[in-house]
Amino acid sequence: MFFLFALFLADFERYVKVDGEENLTKGEIYYISPFHFYLNVKEPLRQVFFERGDTLIIYYPLHKKAFKFHLLNPFSLPLLAEVKSVNIALLRLGMRILRKETNGERNRFIWTSSAGEYVEIEEEKGHIVYFKYLHKKMGLKTEINFSKFIKIENSWIPTEITATGSGRGKTVRQKWLFYNVRTDITIPDSIKNFKIPQGIPVEVGEL
């Protein structure tokens, strides 16, 4: 069984460093499935991040404004699921598996695409421990390490994730810490299918 983590709710701290500037955000995350999650940021500024597929919405309820981005790098936020689900997601992205390598208890999966993308996944004892994404033509790169796992029922959940992403002349370093992880939850439809409230101005762009 290749479980990393399933649907869950947790408190989080996210440390981000970009061009020498570092900031910390705190809040809660609803992880629903690969490329589908809801972040309720409580500190230092109230924000909602909602990602589904290649679309990211950022909503500022107090300022009554929102942004909607098409994600050029679908792995810019390092929140992935079990190997099986990620493999399905990669197939849907038009990628194909190139090879699988085994070294003791660690398996390594290599994926490529005709668009110049490269994905490397390493799992050990059923846990994804390393993930790498390259887009040679666009100069994008993401590396993610998963650690400090806890087991809840049949799911292994990493309570620490570190990631480095580069592209468009800048490098972003992230560290995520998860606390109070819960899996026995029901996610409201308003979170699972989040929509920007009517009347809120929306700026559109790419990331």
mmCIF file of C-alpha atoms in Angstrom, residues 58-152:
data_model
loop_
_atom_site.group_PDB
_atom_site.id
_atom_site.type_symbol
_atom_site.label_atom_id
_atom_site.label_comp_id
_atom_site.label_asym_id
_atom_site.label_seq_id
_atom_site.Cartn_x
_atom_site.Cartn_y
_atom_site.Cartn_z
ATOM 1 C CA ILE A 58 -6.523 33.718 -3.292
ATOM 2 C CA TYR A 59 -9.274 35.586 -1.487
ATOM 3 C CA TYR A 60 -8.929 38.427 1.063
ATOM 4 C CA PRO A 61 -12.272 38.586 2.906
ATOM 5 C CA LEU A 62 -11.458 41.699 4.945
ATOM 6 C CA HIS A 63 -10.228 43.644 1.906
ATOM 7 C CA LYS A 64 -12.944 42.193 -0.345
ATOM 8 C CA LYS A 65 -10.666 41.343 -3.244
ATOM 9 C CA ALA A 66 -9.545 38.136 -4.950
ATOM 10 C CA PHE A 67 -7.011 36.753 -7.414
ATOM 11 C CA LYS A 68 -7.391 33.809 -9.781
ATOM 12 C CA PHE A 69 -4.239 32.248 -11.209
ATOM 13 C CA HIS A 70 -3.526 29.642 -13.848
ATOM 14 C CA LEU A 71 -0.653 27.572 -12.408
ATOM 15 C CA LEU A 72 2.186 27.014 -14.854
ATOM 16 C CA ASN A 73 3.805 24.764 -12.234
ATOM 17 C CA PRO A 74 1.113 22.491 -10.743
ATOM 18 C CA PHE A 75 3.524 21.538 -7.919
ATOM 19 C CA SER A 76 4.218 25.053 -6.647
ATOM 20 C CA LEU A 77 2.486 24.212 -3.362
ATOM 21 C CA PRO A 78 4.067 20.993 -2.026
ATOM 22 C CA LEU A 79 0.898 19.189 -0.905
ATOM 23 C CA LEU A 80 0.743 15.779 -2.556
ATOM 24 C CA ALA A 81 -0.988 12.500 -1.779
ATOM 25 C CA GLU A 82 -0.217 8.806 -1.962
ATOM 26 C CA VAL A 83 1.817 7.451 -4.868
ATOM 27 C CA LYS A 84 -1.214 5.925 -6.581
ATOM 28 C CA SER A 85 -3.179 9.188 -6.617
ATOM 29 C CA VAL A 86 -0.179 11.197 -7.783
ATOM 30 C CA ASN A 87 0.460 8.709 -10.578
ATOM 31 C CA ILE A 88 -3.158 9.075 -11.731
ATOM 32 C CA ALA A 89 -2.807 12.858 -11.616
ATOM 33 C CA LEU A 90 0.393 12.701 -13.682
ATOM 34 C CA LEU A 91 -1.358 10.575 -16.306
ATOM 35 C CA ARG A 92 -4.124 13.169 -16.493
ATOM 36 C CA LEU A 93 -1.453 15.836 -17.009
ATOM 37 C CA GLY A 94 -0.312 13.934 -20.106
ATOM 38 C CA MET A 95 2.828 12.424 -18.627
ATOM 39 C CA ARG A 96 4.093 8.852 -19.043
ATOM 40 C CA ILE A 97 6.177 6.678 -16.772
ATOM 41 C CA LEU A 98 9.684 6.183 -18.118
ATOM 42 C CA ARG A 99 11.018 3.676 -15.606
ATOM 43 C CA LYS A 100 10.921 2.352 -12.058
ATOM 44 C CA GLU A 101 14.064 1.661 -10.044
ATOM 45 C CA THR A 102 14.382 -0.259 -6.772
ATOM 46 C CA ASN A 103 17.186 0.082 -4.249
ATOM 47 C CA GLY A 104 16.499 -1.942 -1.107
ATOM 48 C CA GLU A 105 13.300 -0.600 0.461
ATOM 49 C CA ARG A 106 13.244 2.537 -1.675
ATOM 50 C CA ASN A 107 11.452 2.756 -5.032
ATOM 51 C CA ARG A 108 12.065 5.508 -7.558
ATOM 52 C CA PHE A 109 9.578 6.412 -10.312
ATOM 53 C CA ILE A 110 10.619 8.539 -13.300
ATOM 54 C CA TRP A 111 7.999 10.332 -15.429
ATOM 55 C CA THR A 112 8.372 12.476 -18.560
ATOM 56 C CA SER A 113 6.187 14.335 -21.038
ATOM 57 C CA SER A 114 6.479 15.545 -24.612
ATOM 58 C CA ALA A 115 6.329 19.117 -23.263
ATOM 59 C CA GLY A 116 9.752 18.719 -21.642
ATOM 60 C CA GLU A 117 8.573 17.870 -18.127
ATOM 61 C CA TYR A 118 10.342 15.466 -15.774
ATOM 62 C CA VAL A 119 9.038 14.054 -12.483
ATOM 63 C CA GLU A 120 10.925 11.922 -9.982
ATOM 64 C CA ILE A 121 9.174 10.290 -7.016
ATOM 65 C CA GLU A 122 10.887 8.295 -4.267
ATOM 66 C CA GLU A 123 8.937 6.199 -1.773
ATOM 67 C CA GLU A 124 10.177 4.101 1.102
ATOM 68 C CA LYS A 125 8.078 1.668 3.138
ATOM 69 C CA GLY A 126 4.943 3.076 1.563
ATOM 70 C CA HIS A 127 5.763 6.775 2.112
ATOM 71 C CA ILE A 128 6.647 9.369 -0.487
ATOM 72 C CA VAL A 129 9.834 10.877 0.900
ATOM 73 C CA TYR A 130 11.051 12.908 -2.090
ATOM 74 C CA PHE A 131 9.466 14.565 -5.124
ATOM 75 C CA LYS A 132 11.136 16.468 -7.969
ATOM 76 C CA TYR A 133 9.565 18.328 -10.896
ATOM 77 C CA LEU A 134 11.415 19.923 -13.818
ATOM 78 C CA HIS A 135 10.068 21.766 -16.833
ATOM 79 C CA LYS A 136 13.099 22.213 -19.054
ATOM 80 C CA LYS A 137 11.463 24.434 -21.663
ATOM 81 C CA MET A 138 10.029 26.852 -19.089
ATOM 82 C CA GLY A 139 12.926 26.677 -16.643
ATOM 83 C CA LEU A 140 10.756 25.565 -13.699
ATOM 84 C CA LYS A 141 11.999 23.341 -10.898
ATOM 85 C CA THR A 142 10.463 22.071 -7.636
ATOM 86 C CA GLU A 143 12.014 19.734 -5.059
ATOM 87 C CA ILE A 144 10.048 18.485 -2.030
ATOM 88 C CA ASN A 145 11.080 16.421 1.001
ATOM 89 C CA PHE A 146 8.553 14.778 3.353
ATOM 90 C CA SER A 147 9.462 13.765 6.923
ATOM 91 C CA LYS A 148 8.305 13.167 10.515
ATOM 92 C CA PHE A 149 5.406 10.903 9.582
ATOM 93 C CA ILE A 150 2.561 9.960 11.883
ATOM 94 C CA LYS A 151 0.118 7.129 11.202
ATOM 95 C CA ILE A 152 -3.617 7.636 11.475
#
